[in-house]
Structures are given as C-alpha cells and as structure tokens.
C-alpha cells in the first residue's frame, strides 16, 4: 500500500532530517511509528504526504508515485497532522463539505458518512459553529471525520490520540481496526507506546532520522516485556535491526 | 525592571522576522529574508524620495516654514492610523496569552513591552516621514546645529501620543467587533470611519481655495503668466494655505514656532503630555491586560446544528468558495482590498460629471492627449492592491491542508485568481455600463475603456499572486501583519507604474498615434501577464 524507498530529506543549512528510510506498509497493517522528539517522525510523514518536498528516494501509494502523480496519490490517502490547524473561518459542516468536494464524494455518501462519524464523535450539534470557537479536541475530531469521509485506502496520522477524550480515542481505535479489516492500511506516529503495542501489528522506531528497528510487532518485542523496554533499549544501543 | 526587559526582548525578537533571519540555517530562507529587506529598503527609499521632493517644492515656493508642522502632523496621523489597526493584534493578542498569564509575571511589564512594540512601529513610520523632510528643511533654510540635534528628540517624542491613542482605539475596536453579530461588516465600517477621521481633514485642507488656485497656476500656459509671476503667485497661495492650516489647528502653529525659536514652552508641554499619556496608558492597561484580553476575545454563538440536505461542488469551485469564505471572514482583508474596485466604479461615475480633457485643455505647456490616456488612469485603482497579493500568506498555519489535498497546484492558484476576478467583475461591468452608455466619448476611446481596465484587472490579479508566491509570509500573529505590512503587499503597489508610465506616454503622443500606443502597451502588458501566469502555474505548492 505504502512503499518508501531510500527516502531522504535534510533541512537546508542543517544536518537534521531523515536519511535512507525504507518502509513497506501493506494492506491490513496498523503500522506504528515511534521515536523521541525531533527524531524525524513528522518530517517523514510530511514528506510522504507531499507537504514537504524530499531530496531523494521514492514514495508510492498503491503503485502511484507521490512525486510524479501527486494528485492521484493524494486521492488515495488522508492525512491527520499533529496539530489540527484547520480553517477557523469556516463552520464545521462547511469544512467537511469542502473536503468532500475536493475528494469528489457524492452527496448521498457524504450525508451518510458525516451523520455516522459526527454522531460517533459527538460533534453533530456543533457542526454549524465556526471552527474558530472549537476546542482542540473538537478540532481533532473534525480533522478525523474529514479524513474518514472519503474512505481512504491509507490513513497517515501524526499523534492522532493527542487531545481526544477517552471515548473518542476508543472510537478512533475501533475505526482503525475496521478500516484495516476491510483492506485499508494505517501508518501513524505516537508516543503512547501502550496503544501502539496493543493496536498495531507492525512498528518502526526512528532515531536521529534513521530507522533503527522495524517489522512485525511480535518480532520487535521478541523476548522483551513491553514495547517501552524495546524502545528504551534500542535508543540506548542504537543498533539497526530490520 | 529585569522582567520588563526580558519580555521586551522577546517581543522585539519577532520584529521584522529578525530572529528568524539571525538563527535560520536554511540558506534559501536567509536569501528570501535578505531579498525582503532589500524590497523594504526600496519601498522606504521611494517614500523618502517622494517626501524629500515634496519638501523641496514647498521650500521652493515659499512654504518652507510649514514643513516642520506639516510633516509632524502627517507622521502623527499615519502613525495613529496604522497603530490603531495593529493594537488589537499586538497589545491584546491571544496567541501567547495563556503562556504569559500562567507565568509569575505581572501584566504591567507585558503591557509596557507590547505598547513599546507599537511605539517602535510608529517610530519607523515617523522616521521615514520626518527625516527626509526635516533634513531638506535644514539644508534649504540653513538652520543651525541645534536644529539637527532636535530632530532625534522629535523622532522619539512624536510617536508617543499616537501609540497611546492607538492602544485605546484598539480596545474600542476589539470590544465592538467582539460583540457585534456581523463582525466583518463592523470591522470594515470601523476601518472606513478611522480612515475618514484621519484623512478627510487632510483632503479638505488640500482641496481648499488656495489648492484649487495652485492647480490653475501650475497648469497655466506660458502665455498667461511668466515663470517668475507663476512662482510668486504660488508663493502667495502657499502662504495663504499655511495660514489656513495654522488657523484650523492652533496646536500645530505653536509646535511649528519652535523651529524659529519663538515657542519653546509649547512643544515642551506637548512632549510632557505625550510622555504622560504613554505612561498612563501603559499603567492603566497594564493593570488588567490579561483580564481585558480575555474579554476582548471574539464571542462565538452556538446554535444546535441539524444535519440537513448538503450540496456539492467541483474541486475548483470548492477552492474558489473557500477563498471567498476566507476573504469575507476578515474585516481588515476586505477593507484594504475592496477599495480598488469601488474606486474604479467611482472614477467611472466621476467621468459622467467631469471631462478631464476640457478641464485641462489649453492650460498645459504642451498639448496633452488626456482623452487618450484616460483608460489607463481609470485603471489606476485596480493596480494598487488586489486580493491575490495576500491570498497565499493568509493561509498561514492552514497551508498544509491544500498541500495534502488531491488537487493540482495550478488549481489552487487558479481559484485564488478566479476569486479576485469574480470580486471585481460586478464593479467592472457597472463601470462599463456607465462608460459605454452614459459617458460622452468616441468609439475608439470607448473600446479602450472596455479593454484596458479588463487587462489591468487580470494583470493586477496575476501580479499580486506572483509576488505572494515569491514572498509568502505564513508565520504571523495578526492578519494586519499580512494585509498591511507584508512584502508582497508593499511591492505590489509598484504595479501602479504599469499604469502611470503607459498613461503618461499616451498623453504625450499625438492623438493620431494614441491608438497605436494603447495597443502596444496592451500587448506588452498582456505578454508580461502571460509570462507571470505561466510562472505561477508552474509553481508546486510544496515549493512555496
């Protein structure tokens, strides 16, 4: 579904960025991406989604190259950023309508899906209000609904659980499982290692812009007690294992 | 005191993006910022040049003694105008309110630092007006050293009162807007009222009887009056105009006398009042800044929403609608850009009542083809500032949305262009109805009335977008920074030369070549617009 080959992106004038990233996210995967602050998680996610241009390597989504066929590639995924900076000047329903228009979601489908997701995340009554008046959590819920509204094959999320109340976090996890059970794939960064361990079948750990461990959760965990201990040990010795 | 300096240092860090310039390690960002600095320098130099020339002309025609008071008045009015718009976003900004109010910091040093930030902005405006005019005055009047020593004193004192007044105007504006149901409309009306309060008295003064006579003298033919006579007459008119100004504003008269050593207590009192007003403002606002900023937050109204029948649009149409929603959500964006098409319409209406060709006929040293140049000058307002010169920067933190959506980069830019064209269209059509059916003109002139404004409307849209892509400013704290002070806006004003130069040339060519000149300039302009359009359409969103 998502194939990243030799991806590098170094910020000009610094040695910071990501180097030679190789990852393969397949249909049905819930792939966690973990690393310390400044390790390069957001940079990788933004490069994959075409928000940041990258220096070398390739990214293909369901066979579509992000660089040469950006429009087609972008129509296959949805991106949820770490900070829900969305159009404060629109109402919630206007924003969802805008996203649905751009993705070409039919009127019938959008009505059905907005009703379903907005009810689940309990923000239907606020959809007529300006987004500027929303709390962080409400904005996050709206971004999640806008990501799900066009039923993407791939969901790329940066810290999706930040700001969500426990019920919304539970609902999101259920939708993630449902999406992958229907052949979709999810690639997301998180600092909540417990969630990653319980929810994901695959995991990658990034340190200083390089992937140092990746693969099936069971393989990565091996004989370790938890993902937390794997993460801490891996950061300490820094060895690469794929 | 130490706390105050710490906060002030933080406040000034963001001034002109200086902190980013110093610390960025990205060479392209450094290059962009350097280019920006150069662009600002060019704009400041152009303004300073204009002021120097105006001061020189005033001196030459005997109006030298009014330079100090006239330019201090102008500097104060401009400072007040710009600072009033900035006050809401600077003094009462919400962005870091949560951080500061949670720190063991009193609100007075925060208010002082933020008011000083407004003061520094006003100081820059004052400097660009005062320095060239006062230096010209000093050289031409051969003033003593004391005069030059007094210039920095004036520079420091003069922005104090406008900054203090602006702080209070900011509270008033923010309070009205926050509680109004139609926030944008309220903001636009307030902006127009402020503009009128500041600039209408100036316009009344400049259109006084002496101003009208001066125009007649300037445009008198050599046969009517010799050069010496004309200069003498202009000098007399200037003296009368100064008296009118002094009679209208006695405080200014008192201020002006200091330069002749006649009135020392007057300006000293003014300085004391300014300093006291500034300090009092800082103390009073400082006492309850955090509480006040919270109360000035926009009040949003909640209505329970019921999901009803939705509608759909094409991606390009959705993008254009998004541009429209963004535009009409910002009072400052609307009030700064809607003036251009309104002026186009106003110029067309004015042509119903005034025939500029008949007005100037026989009064110029050389024959001017005013009718031929009219279609150019009619287009002047649309070249001042369009919506597109801000449309990229105004995306701010939301820019990621468009970058991650499955839309072509060119469609995003097309939507921005399309919105400006759609906004101008009704004004253009109304103007054309007036020009084609009601204004008396030949068929060829009417053809240019039809074509040239249209060409300039398209040019202005593409020119603005081209500049905003070159000089985007995504990191801003208030919309005022983008709409009033960003580089793309400043440089886009230079677009008026695309009207002034062809207009002036067309006015000077014999009438039989006027059509050829219009056609030539139109072709050049279309070619230039096409080149910029291609450049814009070839730009990838990820690269901006």
XYZ file of C-alpha atoms in Angstrom, chain B:
544
model
C 12.503 46.029 35.672
C 14.519 42.937 34.749
C 11.267 41.155 33.944
C 10.219 44.044 31.708
C 13.437 43.856 29.685
C 13.124 40.077 29.328
C 9.586 40.430 27.958
C 10.577 43.367 25.767
C 13.464 41.338 24.316
C 11.037 38.515 23.484
C 8.576 40.987 21.998
C 11.190 42.581 19.759
C 12.588 39.215 18.640
C 9.784 38.817 16.137
C 10.164 42.369 14.831
C 10.619 42.195 11.067
C 11.442 38.486 11.370
C 14.888 39.445 12.665
C 15.175 36.442 14.984
C 14.452 34.004 12.164
C 16.934 35.820 9.954
C 19.695 35.507 12.559
C 19.067 31.911 13.558
C 17.828 30.185 10.403
C 20.277 27.708 8.952
C 18.374 27.417 5.706
C 20.294 29.407 3.052
C 17.201 29.865 0.864
C 15.293 31.301 3.850
C 18.207 33.659 4.522
C 18.234 34.681 0.851
C 14.496 35.254 0.900
C 14.739 37.392 4.029
C 17.617 39.425 2.559
C 15.569 40.000 -0.576
C 12.676 41.044 1.615
C 14.898 43.517 3.455
C 16.015 44.947 0.095
C 12.375 45.227 -1.008
C 11.512 47.106 2.190
C 14.546 49.361 1.654
C 13.356 50.168 -1.896
C 9.831 50.988 -0.681
C 11.192 53.153 2.161
C 13.605 54.867 -0.238
C 10.751 55.592 -2.650
C 8.635 57.117 0.147
C 11.620 59.092 1.465
C 12.341 60.319 -2.071
C 8.759 61.449 -2.507
C 8.819 63.300 0.814
C 12.167 64.944 0.014
C 10.783 66.147 -3.314
C 7.588 67.447 -1.681
C 9.624 69.303 0.948
C 11.875 70.759 -1.732
C 8.860 72.014 -3.708
C 7.343 73.516 -0.563
C 10.624 75.307 0.158
C 10.997 76.477 -3.414
C 7.558 78.072 -3.481
C 7.896 79.786 -0.129
C 6.122 77.219 2.019
C 9.260 76.161 3.868
C 8.130 77.372 7.251
C 5.228 74.923 7.244
C 7.471 71.861 6.702
C 8.077 71.027 10.387
C 4.454 71.320 11.404
C 3.015 69.783 8.253
C 5.220 66.704 8.350
C 4.907 66.198 12.096
C 1.143 66.274 11.561
C 1.411 63.761 8.713
C 3.720 61.484 10.727
C 1.344 61.567 13.704
C -1.737 60.840 11.579
C -0.118 57.951 9.701
C 1.278 56.516 12.940
C -2.136 56.722 14.577
C -3.821 55.129 11.576
C -1.502 52.123 11.324
C -1.013 51.687 15.082
C -4.785 51.605 15.678
C -5.061 48.616 13.356
C -2.091 46.912 14.964
C -3.153 47.480 18.567
C -5.708 44.662 18.648
C -3.244 42.079 17.324
C -0.222 43.330 19.278
C -1.390 44.654 22.625
C -4.362 42.358 23.142
C -3.232 39.326 21.161
C -4.430 35.999 22.450
C -1.719 33.812 20.951
C 0.696 33.734 23.908
C -1.768 34.965 26.495
C -2.116 31.512 28.054
C 1.661 31.296 28.458
C 2.211 34.748 29.932
C -0.788 34.643 32.238
C 0.393 31.320 33.663
C 3.887 32.676 34.409
C 4.789 34.594 37.587
C 4.693 37.841 35.600
C 2.621 40.923 36.327
C 0.603 42.251 33.433
C 2.136 45.760 33.544
C 5.557 44.788 32.096
C 3.744 42.771 29.380
C 1.569 45.786 28.514
C 4.633 48.041 28.542
C 6.591 45.726 26.216
C 3.677 45.384 23.807
C 2.970 49.133 23.784
C 6.646 49.745 23.063
C 6.349 47.345 20.132
C 3.516 49.545 18.773
C 5.680 52.581 19.517
C 8.622 51.144 17.532
C 6.361 50.577 14.510
C 5.179 54.177 14.771
C 8.772 55.327 15.192
C 9.659 53.765 11.834
C 6.746 55.493 10.104
C 7.704 58.771 11.786
C 11.353 58.398 10.767
C 10.563 57.808 7.110
C 8.441 60.992 7.070
C 10.390 63.255 9.422
C 13.998 62.554 8.449
C 13.857 63.456 4.727
C 11.544 66.441 5.243
C 13.458 67.898 8.186
C 16.855 67.384 6.570
C 15.631 69.095 3.375
C 14.265 71.905 5.514
C 17.519 72.151 7.484
C 19.668 72.356 4.358
C 17.476 74.828 2.488
C 16.768 77.064 5.465
C 20.408 76.839 6.584
C 19.373 76.127 10.164
C 21.886 75.859 12.964
C 23.300 72.742 14.621
C 20.583 72.905 17.296
C 18.011 72.012 14.658
C 19.785 68.773 13.801
C 20.144 67.950 17.487
C 16.390 68.440 17.886
C 15.496 66.003 15.078
C 16.173 62.817 17.129
C 14.277 64.384 20.044
C 11.251 64.935 17.794
C 11.590 61.386 16.458
C 11.467 59.944 19.958
C 8.629 62.128 21.248
C 6.320 62.271 18.268
C 5.165 58.595 18.149
C 4.326 58.528 21.885
C 0.883 60.129 21.682
C -0.324 58.236 18.559
C 0.822 54.945 20.150
C -1.054 55.724 23.374
C -4.197 56.781 21.493
C -3.950 53.688 19.292
C -3.876 51.446 22.361
C -7.252 52.850 23.468
C -8.671 52.773 19.941
C -7.598 49.118 19.813
C -9.678 48.345 22.931
C -12.657 50.163 21.472
C -12.379 48.405 18.103
C -11.809 44.977 19.616
C -14.732 45.382 22.018
C -17.131 46.484 19.278
C -16.048 43.740 16.878
C -16.067 41.015 19.540
C -19.662 41.735 20.448
C -21.044 42.510 17.005
C -23.153 39.935 15.207
C -21.720 40.886 11.822
C -18.061 41.069 12.838
C -16.585 41.602 9.382
C -19.048 44.327 8.472
C -18.348 46.077 11.781
C -14.610 45.869 11.171
C -14.951 47.264 7.643
C -17.145 50.143 8.846
C -14.732 50.955 11.688
C -11.781 50.895 9.271
C -13.576 53.252 6.879
C -14.555 55.572 9.763
C -10.973 55.662 11.022
C -9.693 56.313 7.532
C -12.192 59.126 7.122
C -11.356 60.624 10.534
C -7.656 60.656 9.715
C -7.604 61.557 6.055
C -10.736 63.626 5.368
C -9.420 66.708 7.221
C -6.255 66.411 5.121
C -8.289 66.188 1.929
C -10.415 69.192 2.937
C -7.290 71.196 3.597
C -5.640 70.212 0.302
C -8.797 70.962 -1.671
C -9.196 74.423 -0.117
C -9.454 77.539 -2.262
C -5.687 78.051 -2.362
C -5.192 74.432 -3.517
C -7.556 74.907 -6.444
C -5.876 78.152 -7.472
C -2.469 76.497 -7.246
C -3.581 73.834 -9.707
C -4.675 76.569 -12.088
C -1.307 78.314 -11.766
C 0.612 75.074 -12.317
C -1.410 74.302 -15.427
C -1.444 77.865 -16.754
C 0.058 78.215 -20.244
C 3.324 80.170 -20.630
C 1.430 82.905 -22.453
C -0.848 83.630 -19.485
C 1.852 84.123 -16.889
C 5.650 84.359 -16.847
C 7.665 81.837 -14.814
C 8.547 84.475 -12.200
C 4.923 85.564 -11.911
C 3.765 81.985 -11.537
C 6.363 81.310 -8.830
C 5.373 84.487 -6.991
C 1.700 83.555 -7.214
C 2.413 80.033 -5.956
C 4.366 81.516 -3.049
C 1.403 83.722 -2.129
C -1.001 80.806 -2.330
C 1.325 78.713 -0.204
C 1.412 81.428 2.458
C -2.389 81.528 2.461
C -2.610 77.741 2.720
C -0.271 77.750 5.708
C -2.389 80.382 7.419
C -5.498 78.257 6.768
C -3.737 75.257 8.313
C -2.492 77.225 11.315
C -5.900 78.770 11.917
C -7.516 75.335 11.754
C -5.026 73.757 14.129
C -3.629 76.233 16.660
C -1.684 73.490 18.430
C 0.292 72.910 15.262
C 1.043 76.599 14.962
C 2.535 76.503 18.412
C 4.513 73.356 17.515
C 5.770 74.977 14.306
C 7.082 78.040 16.122
C 9.745 76.094 17.954
C 11.810 75.912 14.808
C 12.032 79.687 14.733
C 12.884 79.694 18.437
C 9.608 81.522 19.117
C 7.842 78.969 21.240
C 9.785 76.697 23.499
C 7.124 76.008 26.164
C 4.505 74.800 23.622
C 6.399 71.752 22.347
C 7.791 71.123 25.814
C 4.215 70.881 27.087
C 3.299 68.659 24.146
C 6.239 66.378 24.933
C 5.240 66.177 28.571
C 1.621 65.412 27.649
C 2.794 62.710 25.195
C 5.075 61.061 27.741
C 2.395 61.264 30.434
C -0.290 59.842 28.108
C 2.002 56.963 27.115
C 2.929 56.138 30.716
C -0.671 56.422 31.889
C -1.823 54.143 29.068
C 0.786 51.526 29.994
C -0.167 51.720 33.690
C -3.939 51.608 33.177
C -3.972 48.899 30.521
C -1.174 47.063 32.315
C -3.261 46.735 35.468
C -5.795 44.498 33.794
C -4.251 43.447 30.474
C -4.834 39.707 30.933
C -8.425 40.203 32.043
C -9.009 42.718 29.254
C -7.515 40.486 26.536
C -9.776 37.660 27.642
C -12.840 39.902 27.499
C -11.918 41.201 24.048
C -11.859 37.677 22.607
C -14.377 37.180 19.846
C -17.625 35.838 21.221
C -18.907 32.959 19.140
C -22.540 31.983 19.204
C -23.575 28.328 19.425
C -26.660 27.014 17.679
C -27.559 23.343 17.734
C -26.941 22.061 14.228
C -29.240 19.609 12.491
C -27.793 17.745 9.567
C -29.854 18.694 6.551
C -29.515 18.238 2.794
C -25.963 19.006 1.669
C -24.786 20.333 -1.680
C -21.731 19.515 -3.770
C -19.317 21.430 -5.978
C -16.433 20.740 -8.324
C -12.947 20.889 -6.703
C -12.106 24.205 -8.425
C -15.417 25.681 -7.393
C -14.911 24.410 -3.821
C -11.469 26.050 -3.733
C -12.885 29.336 -5.026
C -15.711 29.227 -2.478
C -13.116 28.621 0.205
C -11.244 31.743 -0.980
C -14.480 33.742 -0.785
C -15.282 32.477 2.714
C -11.759 33.337 3.854
C -11.970 36.788 2.298
C -15.314 37.746 3.777
C -14.286 36.439 7.194
C -11.633 39.118 7.597
C -12.635 42.735 8.016
C -9.128 44.019 7.508
C -8.699 41.961 4.320
C -11.976 43.294 2.912
C -11.479 46.930 3.918
C -7.998 47.037 2.397
C -8.798 45.459 -0.934
C -12.403 46.330 -1.759
C -11.371 49.974 -2.144
C -9.766 49.207 -5.551
C -12.901 48.066 -7.476
C -15.005 50.701 -5.683
C -12.581 53.373 -6.888
C -12.824 52.017 -10.433
C -16.572 52.479 -10.257
C -16.195 55.902 -8.607
C -13.814 57.069 -11.368
C -16.327 55.955 -13.998
C -19.143 57.806 -12.243
C -16.925 60.900 -11.961
C -16.484 60.881 -15.743
C -20.222 61.428 -16.041
C -19.821 64.838 -14.468
C -16.263 65.882 -15.246
C -14.455 65.910 -18.567
C -10.760 65.959 -17.640
C -9.784 66.845 -21.209
C -11.937 70.001 -21.172
C -10.703 70.886 -17.687
C -7.038 70.841 -18.643
C -7.373 71.988 -22.262
C -5.116 74.959 -23.026
C -3.694 75.074 -19.518
C -0.633 72.930 -20.057
C 2.700 73.998 -21.564
C 2.409 71.112 -24.037
C -0.752 69.677 -25.513
C -1.756 66.579 -23.586
C -3.915 63.856 -25.073
C -5.928 63.470 -21.871
C -8.757 61.541 -23.517
C -6.285 59.004 -24.931
C -4.675 58.454 -21.543
C -7.968 58.272 -19.628
C -8.495 54.491 -19.975
C -5.079 53.989 -18.325
C -5.743 56.323 -15.425
C -9.198 54.831 -14.998
C -7.411 51.519 -14.355
C -5.073 53.012 -11.747
C -7.036 51.927 -8.631
C -7.184 48.260 -9.631
C -3.384 48.130 -9.696
C -2.924 49.350 -6.126
C -3.699 46.186 -4.175
C -5.620 43.072 -5.112
C -6.771 40.156 -3.003
C -4.186 37.823 -4.526
C -1.177 39.649 -3.087
C -2.271 38.362 0.317
C -4.075 35.156 -0.629
C -1.133 32.789 -0.107
C 0.227 34.357 3.094
C -3.224 34.499 4.658
C -3.304 30.664 4.585
C -0.821 30.777 7.499
C -0.855 27.555 9.520
C -3.553 26.112 7.253
C -1.250 25.847 4.236
C -0.728 22.113 4.934
C -4.374 21.434 4.041
C -4.032 22.479 0.407
C -0.639 20.785 0.157
C -2.042 17.443 1.255
C -5.218 17.505 -0.846
C -5.541 15.750 -4.207
C -5.679 18.965 -6.220
C -3.254 20.311 -8.780
C -1.117 23.188 -7.533
C -2.329 25.165 -10.536
C -5.964 24.678 -9.444
C -5.197 26.212 -6.055
C -3.673 29.244 -7.750
C -6.458 29.396 -10.353
C -9.013 29.552 -7.529
C -7.159 32.482 -5.955
C -7.096 34.314 -9.295
C -10.689 33.423 -10.054
C -11.888 34.824 -6.751
C -10.288 38.223 -7.360
C -11.714 38.342 -10.889
C -15.187 37.363 -9.650
C -14.990 40.005 -6.923
C -14.063 42.733 -9.412
C -16.488 41.583 -12.115
C -19.673 43.370 -10.905
C -17.740 46.613 -10.386
C -16.146 46.295 -13.823
C -19.497 45.567 -15.507
C -21.194 48.505 -13.781
C -18.295 50.769 -14.751
C -18.560 49.603 -18.338
C -22.297 50.279 -18.466
C -21.596 53.837 -17.308
C -18.600 54.331 -19.597
C -20.128 52.811 -22.722
C -23.651 54.154 -22.489
C -23.500 57.353 -20.486
C -20.056 58.927 -20.846
C -19.558 61.018 -23.958
C -16.559 59.656 -25.866
C -15.600 58.443 -29.325
C -15.993 54.823 -30.339
C -12.216 54.187 -30.193
C -11.930 55.656 -26.699
C -14.869 53.503 -25.634
C -13.105 50.446 -26.992
C -10.110 51.224 -24.773
C -12.459 51.924 -21.871
C -13.703 48.378 -22.379
C -10.373 46.624 -22.882
C -7.752 48.350 -20.750
C -9.455 48.118 -17.320
C -10.101 44.437 -18.018
C -6.464 43.841 -18.950
C -5.333 45.673 -15.814
C -7.726 43.708 -13.596
C -6.214 40.456 -14.882
C -2.694 41.891 -14.607
C -3.272 43.004 -11.020
C -4.575 39.554 -10.022
C -1.622 37.711 -11.587
C 0.943 40.289 -10.392
C -0.302 40.021 -6.791
C -0.253 36.230 -6.808
C 3.177 36.129 -8.467
C 4.587 38.363 -5.712
C 2.881 36.493 -2.899
C 4.328 33.208 -4.137
C 7.774 34.851 -4.215
C 7.338 36.483 -0.801
C 4.963 34.373 1.276
C 4.596 35.072 4.990
C 2.994 32.112 6.715
C 4.108 32.919 10.222
C 2.061 35.801 11.566
C 0.283 36.744 14.748
C -2.398 39.044 13.404
C -3.938 39.472 9.957
C -2.759 43.093 9.987
C 0.835 41.872 9.573
C -0.101 40.114 6.339
C -2.635 42.530 4.907
C -0.886 45.785 5.738
C 2.768 45.040 6.276
C 3.858 42.022 4.238
C 6.449 42.399 1.497
C 4.172 41.183 -1.297
C 1.662 43.915 -0.466
C 4.352 46.610 -0.334
C 5.892 45.576 -3.637
C 2.545 45.041 -5.377
C 1.901 48.781 -5.023
C 4.706 49.295 -7.535
C 2.207 47.839 -10.044
C 0.807 51.371 -10.417
C 3.815 52.149 -12.617
C 2.303 49.739 -15.144
C -0.457 52.366 -15.425
C 1.451 55.592 -14.857
C 4.176 55.028 -17.468
C 1.901 53.966 -20.381
C -0.654 56.604 -19.347
C 1.937 59.385 -19.336
C 3.432 58.273 -22.660
C -0.018 58.030 -24.287
C -0.890 61.510 -23.023
C 2.214 62.892 -24.710
C 1.942 61.195 -28.128
C -0.023 62.944 -30.893
C -3.676 61.863 -30.936
C -3.312 60.031 -34.284
C -0.800 57.642 -32.662
C -2.783 57.246 -29.474
C -4.491 54.049 -30.637
C -1.160 52.510 -31.629
C 0.330 53.441 -28.238
C -2.641 51.909 -26.391
C -2.415 48.756 -28.463
C 1.334 48.500 -27.959
C 1.101 48.910 -24.195
C -1.790 46.481 -24.021
C 0.182 43.852 -25.920
C 3.234 44.394 -23.678
C 1.071 44.148 -20.568
C -0.688 41.015 -21.830
C 2.692 39.451 -22.634
C 4.044 40.299 -19.183
C 0.882 38.977 -17.527
C 1.109 35.767 -19.568
C 4.730 35.249 -18.512
C 3.879 35.709 -14.839
C 0.824 33.449 -15.219
C 2.987 30.666 -16.671
C 5.456 31.070 -13.826
C 2.648 30.932 -11.249
C 1.005 27.888 -12.823
C 4.357 26.087 -12.947
C 4.907 26.524 -9.205
C 4.421 23.474 -6.996
C 2.627 24.031 -3.685
C 5.288 22.023 -1.855
C 7.919 24.504 -3.043
C 6.141 27.551 -1.585
